Amino acid sequence: MRRSSHPSPLSLLLLGLGTFLLVLAPLLAWYVKPRAAVNPVDIDTTAVYTGTGSVFDVTQVRTVPNEDITITQRVRGDVTDSERSGHAAVWDVVTTVDTDDTLPAADPHDALDFSPHRWVSDRRTNRPVHCCGETPYIEGEAYLKFPFDVQQRSYRWWDNTLGSTVTLRYRGVAKVRGYEGYRFTGSVPATRTGTRLVPGRLVDEPDRPQVVAEEWYANHGIELIVDQATGRVLYAQTGPRRTLRAPGGDRDAAVLLDSRKLAFTPATQRAAVEQAERDGRQLRLVGRTLPIVAAVSGSVLAVLGAVLVIRGRRRPDSSESSAALRTI
């Protein structure tokens, strides 16, 4: 004869632990990871571009060629405003353009060009959020970085000088310091961006003391290499051209800035790659490694626990069996 017995505590423990891990696996992948993939609010980074080109020298009142040019972009997060917004990352960005004559500058206002602005984005989607004193009104899908989980498609990149978006097209995979990312390229045709009051002689109108000249902007080429997981820009290259034209003119009369290539310095590339590697490891750990380990371990433990439970219930009672044999 057989008698049902209670399962052992070990079998129940294994079965419960396995079930817990099986439930945990999808939670990590579908709930925890999306909440870990958010733009930081306490960011404090600096990106530096260097190259050569032509710049307008106000002291000489002429365009000087073959100058060393440095663009510095400092990004700092406003934690208080970010937390007040509830879901946005509020970043204050200061971009300066310098030549060797203006570097180093104790005050960024002494730079050849000084441009402060505030960028506000949804922490999860990277889309612009129009609040918190945002200036200018930014559109598009990417600016300082791309969204998380970058896709192999075109993106609308905000160009602050243009005051609009530029379509950057996916061009395949490229490596930065041995680290692989997605490559995107684009360009900007000559576009009027505003006006500026200048001496008439700057735009070939010497008989007029001052002229409301037209500001024009173009970009020889934008190239970005982006980390697929985090959307962080690993390498950036730009070719800005800023000029002045006489009112209604169809040609450039004065060149303010013109460079075929201004690119991330090696130090900026190294810092971007290191940060992407750290953030990428964390996202992979939460979104892939831990869910897989939890699913596999949970399956094994659940099966083992179930087997032990079934065996425990079918185990014959040895004393009752012996008594039955003696009776026979």
Coordinates of N, CA and C in Angstrom, one line a residue, residues 49 139-146 155-159 164-168 222 224 226 233:
Y49 N 35.7 70.4 -29.6 CA 36.0 70.2 -31.0 C 37.2 71.0 -31.4
E139 N 13.2 71.4 -31.6 CA 12.4 70.3 -32.2 C 13.3 69.1 -32.5
G140 N 12.7 68.1 -33.1 CA 13.5 66.9 -33.6 C 13.5 65.8 -32.6
E141 N 14.4 64.8 -32.9 CA 14.5 63.6 -32.1 C 15.8 63.6 -31.3
A142 N 16.8 64.4 -31.7 CA 18.1 64.3 -31.1 C 18.8 65.6 -31.1
Y143 N 19.7 65.9 -30.2 CA 20.5 67.1 -30.2 C 21.8 66.7 -29.5
L144 N 21.9 66.8 -28.2 CA 23.1 66.5 -27.5 C 23.4 65.0 -27.5
K145 N 22.3 64.2 -27.7 CA 22.4 62.8 -27.8 C 21.2 62.2 -28.5
F146 N 21.3 60.9 -28.9 CA 20.2 60.3 -29.5 C 19.4 59.6 -28.5
Y155 N 17.4 60.2 -38.6 CA 17.0 60.9 -37.5 C 17.0 62.4 -37.7
R156 N 16.1 63.1 -37.1 CA 16.0 64.6 -37.2 C 16.9 65.2 -36.1
W157 N 18.0 65.7 -36.4 CA 19.0 66.3 -35.5 C 18.8 67.8 -35.4
W158 N 18.7 68.3 -34.2 CA 18.6 69.8 -34.0 C 19.9 70.5 -34.2
D159 N 20.0 71.4 -35.2 CA 21.1 72.3 -35.4 C 20.8 73.6 -34.8
S164 N 16.8 74.9 -36.7 CA 15.9 73.9 -37.2 C 16.6 72.6 -37.2
T165 N 15.9 71.6 -37.7 CA 16.4 70.2 -37.7 C 17.1 69.9 -39.0
V166 N 18.0 68.9 -38.9 CA 18.8 68.4 -40.1 C 18.6 66.9 -40.1
T167 N 18.3 66.4 -41.3 CA 18.1 65.0 -41.4 C 19.4 64.3 -41.5
L168 N 19.7 63.4 -40.5 CA 21.0 62.7 -40.5 C 20.6 61.2 -40.9
I222 N 28.1 67.0 -41.5 CA 27.9 66.6 -40.2 C 28.1 65.1 -40.1
L224 N 28.3 61.9 -37.2 CA 28.2 61.5 -35.8 C 28.3 60.0 -35.8
V226 N 27.4 57.1 -33.0 CA 26.5 57.0 -31.8 C 26.5 55.6 -31.2
V233 N 26.8 60.3 -28.1 CA 27.6 60.6 -29.2 C 29.1 60.3 -28.9

